[in-house]
């Protein structure tokens, strides 16, 4: 048990690292090596894949050792007692699968045929793998005309049905095992060529190949050292799938009488033979077919497994499969258990502004402490976990904040601190792998997280709306922007197509899209980045939401456009009296556009308060560190400081205070006790044992 | 749009020409084409007469010119078996295959869209795992064996369906199902994969954030985006259907082009084989253009590229 867990844990490490660097990491050079070192252990974890590997091993053993074990049993005729049904065990195990019309035992023929089948399929796959991948890497690495010509050739071969190609060639040349291998190999070379070329071309555009080139390394050695190791795992997966294809094609050819010729025997040929005696001896056709199915299915399963194991972006799914059933995993480690107390942490903002608030905040509910201006959106102790193969991983750990109508609250933090996850949880848009494990998000008193899907949908738009970061991927590429902008009206107000379109044009004009009427029929890719972001904002504010969550709305834009978008958001906020939650990592943006700020670190809010006050005198060492790392006029000439280290991995958040390992003020207490968000002044709070000291200093 | 089609047509003419060329050279690669066109038992006199009649004593280039002229007129010579023009035999067999393949693709695509979407809607759910396992099995079943087992169970044992022929709806069941099983298995996986990524795309989240119902999210937003990769694969599978047609038509005695090809191989009727191969290449050429048109209809970005 122990070693297995250990493997599991190391897997996750790779998972998370791979996940962070995004889908592009599928071609990381180190990946192949890591997988190679661990694959037997990985294989043992997946029962399906393990069984598949065993089957293939058995087939291979039959092919290699078969002739030694059974001798000429496969061709020994027994005309006195032909067509024995399966399970005739009178003469020992030889006739367990029956015998054919010449009395030859089916089981022995199956084993002999395994050898023939593999002796065609394996060389064919190897030849096409080697030729195709070397050719593809060469073409992809060099690009230009070599690439074009190679791809053209691949197109020509692939655009012609492979069985037909084989039929024609085997017609002209005699059908022998060598010819079949050759035809099948030629037919499949393009598959590897294309795959290897695509990967090599992608690598070509990467920096480290450029570096190798500048050092004057020759083309082939660059390919061997840098391209081949990266491309290989993908190619092997393709090869496993291709093995099925080649095997099926060979058996089809043999079945049709233009493949393996008697007296040799292959599985396809056995099926053809069995077809003649289908009515009297069904077993002759049944068993070889089953052998083909089982072998190809095994190869497919193994290929799928290999794809999952070599693609870090896919691996989390395997974890889901095993653990996904339990919606609320029990915390197993000390760190996870620590999340519990924070659920009781009060809303980030003092419900009752005033010095007395400190005491009453212990058990804050809206009923007990009616605030003067109620928060439009009050998030309280929100916790979100992500399911991974190693179990549930807390990424948002008791986040609390509140925002009022007409106010902008900035949710500030480094990437990976859980701020986007918080927003998505509130909006009910979490990925299937993530789930809310605790807390509330009240929109005008109604807990969004407790609502059913239908009630949720009614509020999506008029109640709460969200603006996404990357407007290009957030707009549906195949629908006109007019149709997408009209959708909220069609859904919530059941408007006619025409009326909704008029509203959409109105909205486009409002957010400053020129020639809105004609542009409504354009598609997202026909707009500039800034215009797309405007469209996205227009879509979000269409139904005058009470709360607008803006998730890094300007990150993808250049500075001038950024300012325009922020101005637009500000205008709309005051116009519609929305509560705006601005999720960002940009301190400048916060300083300029937000009224209040909630600073997040390692999945929790560490400090809240009015922006000017928090930035003027931070009450948490993390906030202070953030501010010190910004170049500013008053620091001119002095050395720019930065926080040592990096934000913690969600899997290994330090015990006690998550920030203590990077904190200049850390003491023993910080390691044992997790600081709660506590009052440090009027309308201010910090989650630091020394927050009060910092405030008073 | 038309610019794109013209460009695409020009670029796919190359494979077509390669096939035409390939057939010409294959016919001469074995040395004497008489070996291909005439039965093995042909006498030397027959061979000499054949060579003179077909201009095989002309220079190679002249022969190629003649050959191209013949191909352009769909004149592939006479069938050895029936002494009829080979082109006619192929054209007669063609509709049967087209009908069979058409129904198969239609059913495979419809079924795959439904099942693939269902599986993708909740990744790793029980539905998904069952669908994934069954589809990957379906994709690796040898069609000839599946057909024979179908005959064994439904025709021989139960007597519900005929073993061969084209008359009546019952005769269509086994051929269509056999031909369908592999493309269907592959397509389910492709649709599932495309739908999983479409459903996790930001625009789907945006649609949900607008309060769109789940059916609107799946059919209105995700499916059309997932259609493009599925369409590409469906096109490849339709080309591959020729493979299946050869097997299925042989087993069920379907009077289509696949059976014609195998029969002409086994009886060494090169004229017919050549005509069938060239017609198949032509159909594949048309199919590729059809797929491109569908792509352009589905995706405005493709339309714009095409216009540029």
mmCIF file of C-alpha atoms in Angstrom, chain A residues 259-444:
data_model
loop_
_atom_site.group_PDB
_atom_site.id
_atom_site.type_symbol
_atom_site.label_atom_id
_atom_site.label_comp_id
_atom_site.label_asym_id
_atom_site.label_seq_id
_atom_site.Cartn_x
_atom_site.Cartn_y
_atom_site.Cartn_z
ATOM 1 C CA UNK A 259 -3.585 -11.969 -48.275
ATOM 2 C CA UNK A 260 -1.899 -14.849 -46.517
ATOM 3 C CA UNK A 261 -2.235 -17.934 -48.698
ATOM 4 C CA UNK A 262 -2.761 -21.518 -47.539
ATOM 5 C CA UNK A 263 -1.089 -23.668 -46.295
ATOM 6 C CA UNK A 264 0.005 -20.754 -44.090
ATOM 7 C CA UNK A 265 -2.695 -19.789 -41.681
ATOM 8 C CA UNK A 266 -3.781 -16.441 -40.308
ATOM 9 C CA UNK A 267 -6.784 -15.447 -38.250
ATOM 10 C CA UNK A 268 -8.468 -13.810 -41.211
ATOM 11 C CA UNK A 269 -7.915 -16.890 -43.330
ATOM 12 C CA UNK A 270 -9.397 -19.081 -40.590
ATOM 13 C CA UNK A 271 -12.547 -16.941 -40.572
ATOM 14 C CA UNK A 272 -12.787 -17.325 -44.351
ATOM 15 C CA UNK A 273 -12.476 -21.083 -43.951
ATOM 16 C CA UNK A 274 -15.060 -21.105 -41.191
ATOM 17 C CA UNK A 275 -17.454 -19.220 -43.411
ATOM 18 C CA UNK A 276 -17.719 -22.257 -45.711
ATOM 19 C CA UNK A 277 -18.868 -24.403 -42.820
ATOM 20 C CA UNK A 278 -20.860 -21.828 -40.930
ATOM 21 C CA UNK A 279 -24.004 -23.916 -40.719
ATOM 22 C CA UNK A 280 -22.356 -27.091 -39.496
ATOM 23 C CA UNK A 281 -19.319 -25.878 -37.532
ATOM 24 C CA UNK A 282 -19.770 -22.315 -36.248
ATOM 25 C CA UNK A 283 -16.743 -22.548 -33.940
ATOM 26 C CA UNK A 284 -14.255 -22.504 -36.786
ATOM 27 C CA UNK A 285 -15.198 -18.902 -37.647
ATOM 28 C CA UNK A 286 -16.014 -17.748 -34.130
ATOM 29 C CA UNK A 287 -12.704 -18.249 -32.337
ATOM 30 C CA UNK A 288 -10.274 -16.622 -34.784
ATOM 31 C CA UNK A 289 -12.597 -13.598 -34.949
ATOM 32 C CA UNK A 290 -12.667 -13.382 -31.177
ATOM 33 C CA UNK A 291 -8.878 -13.576 -31.188
ATOM 34 C CA UNK A 292 -8.741 -10.571 -33.529
ATOM 35 C CA UNK A 293 -11.243 -8.596 -31.450
ATOM 36 C CA UNK A 294 -9.495 -9.295 -28.158
ATOM 37 C CA UNK A 295 -6.068 -8.439 -29.535
ATOM 38 C CA UNK A 296 -7.158 -5.214 -31.214
ATOM 39 C CA UNK A 297 -9.238 -4.090 -28.242
ATOM 40 C CA UNK A 298 -6.236 -4.706 -25.986
ATOM 41 C CA UNK A 299 -3.997 -2.643 -28.231
ATOM 42 C CA UNK A 300 -6.596 0.136 -28.258
ATOM 43 C CA UNK A 301 -6.932 0.107 -24.483
ATOM 44 C CA UNK A 302 -3.171 0.193 -24.087
ATOM 45 C CA UNK A 303 -2.890 3.047 -26.565
ATOM 46 C CA UNK A 304 -5.554 5.018 -24.720
ATOM 47 C CA UNK A 305 -3.752 4.377 -21.477
ATOM 48 C CA UNK A 306 -0.444 5.486 -22.974
ATOM 49 C CA UNK A 307 -2.051 8.667 -24.233
ATOM 50 C CA UNK A 308 -3.435 9.438 -20.795
ATOM 51 C CA UNK A 309 -0.147 8.700 -19.078
ATOM 52 C CA UNK A 310 1.985 10.771 -21.408
ATOM 53 C CA UNK A 311 -0.351 13.732 -21.610
ATOM 54 C CA UNK A 312 -0.343 15.557 -18.296
ATOM 55 C CA UNK A 313 -3.305 17.615 -19.408
ATOM 56 C CA UNK A 314 -5.395 14.449 -19.555
ATOM 57 C CA UNK A 315 -4.191 12.663 -16.477
ATOM 58 C CA UNK A 316 -6.475 14.277 -13.952
ATOM 59 C CA UNK A 317 -9.315 12.373 -15.560
ATOM 60 C CA UNK A 318 -7.922 9.138 -14.251
ATOM 61 C CA UNK A 319 -8.128 10.481 -10.754
ATOM 62 C CA UNK A 320 -11.692 11.467 -11.348
ATOM 63 C CA UNK A 321 -12.587 8.024 -12.420
ATOM 64 C CA UNK A 322 -11.567 6.525 -9.132
ATOM 65 C CA UNK A 323 -12.537 9.162 -6.687
ATOM 66 C CA UNK A 324 -15.156 11.201 -8.437
ATOM 67 C CA UNK A 325 -18.065 9.482 -6.759
ATOM 68 C CA UNK A 326 -17.642 11.030 -3.364
ATOM 69 C CA UNK A 327 -18.885 14.578 -3.597
ATOM 70 C CA UNK A 328 -17.521 15.636 -0.201
ATOM 71 C CA UNK A 329 -14.237 13.930 0.517
ATOM 72 C CA UNK A 330 -13.261 13.889 4.133
ATOM 73 C CA UNK A 331 -10.110 15.816 4.875
ATOM 74 C CA UNK A 332 -7.241 13.461 5.425
ATOM 75 C CA UNK A 333 -4.284 15.630 6.184
ATOM 76 C CA UNK A 334 -3.720 18.122 8.901
ATOM 77 C CA UNK A 335 -3.708 20.935 6.406
ATOM 78 C CA UNK A 336 -7.071 20.078 5.016
ATOM 79 C CA UNK A 337 -8.529 19.714 8.461
ATOM 80 C CA UNK A 338 -7.409 23.207 9.170
ATOM 81 C CA UNK A 339 -9.804 24.527 6.612
ATOM 82 C CA UNK A 340 -12.688 23.761 8.913
ATOM 83 C CA UNK A 341 -12.293 26.533 11.459
ATOM 84 C CA UNK A 342 -12.009 29.142 8.751
ATOM 85 C CA UNK A 343 -15.545 28.447 7.625
ATOM 86 C CA UNK A 344 -16.612 30.438 10.628
ATOM 87 C CA UNK A 345 -14.532 33.367 9.510
ATOM 88 C CA UNK A 346 -16.780 36.365 9.172
ATOM 89 C CA UNK A 347 -17.359 38.370 6.051
ATOM 90 C CA UNK A 348 -14.292 40.267 5.042
ATOM 91 C CA UNK A 349 -15.936 43.490 5.713
ATOM 92 C CA UNK A 350 -17.207 44.432 9.092
ATOM 93 C CA UNK A 351 -20.915 44.135 8.881
ATOM 94 C CA UNK A 352 -21.354 47.108 11.131
ATOM 95 C CA UNK A 353 -18.722 49.683 10.401
ATOM 96 C CA UNK A 354 -17.446 50.865 13.708
ATOM 97 C CA UNK A 355 -15.057 50.026 16.497
ATOM 98 C CA UNK A 356 -17.571 47.791 18.293
ATOM 99 C CA UNK A 357 -17.780 45.444 15.380
ATOM 100 C CA UNK A 358 -14.772 43.412 16.366
ATOM 101 C CA UNK A 359 -16.660 41.401 18.960
ATOM 102 C CA UNK A 360 -19.934 40.894 17.141
ATOM 103 C CA UNK A 361 -18.202 39.546 14.067
ATOM 104 C CA UNK A 362 -17.639 36.203 15.688
ATOM 105 C CA UNK A 363 -20.897 34.749 14.369
ATOM 106 C CA UNK A 364 -21.998 36.983 11.557
ATOM 107 C CA UNK A 365 -25.253 36.366 9.804
ATOM 108 C CA UNK A 366 -27.224 39.016 8.085
ATOM 109 C CA UNK A 367 -30.118 38.482 10.443
ATOM 110 C CA UNK A 368 -28.101 39.008 13.573
ATOM 111 C CA UNK A 369 -26.230 42.063 12.471
ATOM 112 C CA UNK A 370 -28.368 44.027 10.052
ATOM 113 C CA UNK A 371 -25.969 46.310 8.204
ATOM 114 C CA UNK A 372 -26.802 49.850 7.295
ATOM 115 C CA UNK A 373 -26.299 49.233 3.591
ATOM 116 C CA UNK A 374 -26.575 45.524 2.973
ATOM 117 C CA UNK A 375 -24.024 43.888 0.750
ATOM 118 C CA UNK A 376 -25.485 43.038 -2.625
ATOM 119 C CA UNK A 377 -23.182 40.075 -2.803
ATOM 120 C CA UNK A 378 -21.827 38.557 0.393
ATOM 121 C CA UNK A 379 -19.433 35.669 0.095
ATOM 122 C CA UNK A 380 -18.856 33.880 3.345
ATOM 123 C CA UNK A 381 -16.311 31.162 4.057
ATOM 124 C CA UNK A 382 -16.339 29.920 0.463
ATOM 125 C CA UNK A 383 -14.172 26.833 -0.016
ATOM 126 C CA UNK A 384 -13.509 25.102 -3.318
ATOM 127 C CA UNK A 385 -11.627 21.863 -3.864
ATOM 128 C CA UNK A 386 -10.267 20.320 -7.005
ATOM 129 C CA UNK A 387 -10.362 16.569 -7.401
ATOM 130 C CA UNK A 388 -7.022 15.068 -8.267
ATOM 131 C CA UNK A 389 -5.779 11.487 -8.324
ATOM 132 C CA UNK A 390 -4.337 12.059 -4.854
ATOM 133 C CA UNK A 391 -7.644 13.220 -3.477
ATOM 134 C CA UNK A 392 -9.358 16.484 -2.927
ATOM 135 C CA UNK A 393 -7.140 19.540 -3.136
ATOM 136 C CA UNK A 394 -8.367 22.712 -1.422
ATOM 137 C CA UNK A 395 -7.680 25.672 -3.713
ATOM 138 C CA UNK A 396 -10.064 28.207 -2.206
ATOM 139 C CA UNK A 397 -9.897 28.011 1.571
ATOM 140 C CA UNK A 398 -12.604 30.005 3.253
ATOM 141 C CA UNK A 399 -12.873 33.205 1.220
ATOM 142 C CA UNK A 400 -15.100 35.962 2.567
ATOM 143 C CA UNK A 401 -15.891 39.343 1.097
ATOM 144 C CA UNK A 402 -18.847 41.594 0.449
ATOM 145 C CA UNK A 403 -19.695 44.210 -2.153
ATOM 146 C CA UNK A 404 -22.451 46.827 -2.306
ATOM 147 C CA UNK A 405 -24.376 48.356 -5.183
ATOM 148 C CA UNK A 406 -22.448 51.027 -7.011
ATOM 149 C CA UNK A 407 -19.205 49.930 -5.437
ATOM 150 C CA UNK A 408 -16.115 48.318 -6.942
ATOM 151 C CA UNK A 409 -14.378 45.648 -4.951
ATOM 152 C CA UNK A 410 -11.043 44.412 -6.240
ATOM 153 C CA UNK A 411 -10.101 40.807 -5.631
ATOM 154 C CA UNK A 412 -6.334 41.139 -5.833
ATOM 155 C CA UNK A 413 -3.821 38.330 -5.949
ATOM 156 C CA UNK A 414 -1.095 36.551 -7.892
ATOM 157 C CA UNK A 415 -2.080 33.991 -10.478
ATOM 158 C CA UNK A 416 -2.973 30.714 -8.828
ATOM 159 C CA UNK A 417 -4.181 32.296 -5.597
ATOM 160 C CA UNK A 418 -7.736 31.146 -6.293
ATOM 161 C CA UNK A 419 -9.318 34.448 -7.234
ATOM 162 C CA UNK A 420 -10.733 33.278 -10.557
ATOM 163 C CA UNK A 421 -11.836 30.030 -8.975
ATOM 164 C CA UNK A 422 -13.696 32.087 -6.377
ATOM 165 C CA UNK A 423 -15.481 34.062 -9.068
ATOM 166 C CA UNK A 424 -16.380 30.969 -11.040
ATOM 167 C CA UNK A 425 -17.689 29.253 -7.921
ATOM 168 C CA UNK A 426 -19.907 32.228 -7.155
ATOM 169 C CA UNK A 427 -21.159 32.310 -10.738
ATOM 170 C CA UNK A 428 -21.760 28.537 -10.677
ATOM 171 C CA UNK A 429 -19.355 27.946 -13.568
ATOM 172 C CA UNK A 430 -16.781 25.656 -11.992
ATOM 173 C CA UNK A 431 -15.182 22.969 -14.112
ATOM 174 C CA UNK A 432 -16.419 19.439 -13.427
ATOM 175 C CA UNK A 433 -13.213 18.657 -11.528
ATOM 176 C CA UNK A 434 -13.779 21.473 -9.031
ATOM 177 C CA UNK A 435 -16.520 21.677 -6.432
ATOM 178 C CA UNK A 436 -17.710 23.966 -3.700
ATOM 179 C CA UNK A 437 -17.123 22.226 -0.383
ATOM 180 C CA UNK A 438 -18.337 24.899 1.984
ATOM 181 C CA UNK A 439 -19.511 28.448 2.508
ATOM 182 C CA UNK A 440 -22.180 30.680 1.107
ATOM 183 C CA UNK A 441 -22.539 33.306 -1.604
ATOM 184 C CA UNK A 442 -25.601 35.416 -0.895
ATOM 185 C CA UNK A 443 -27.041 37.610 -3.617
ATOM 186 C CA UNK A 444 -29.365 39.998 -1.813
#
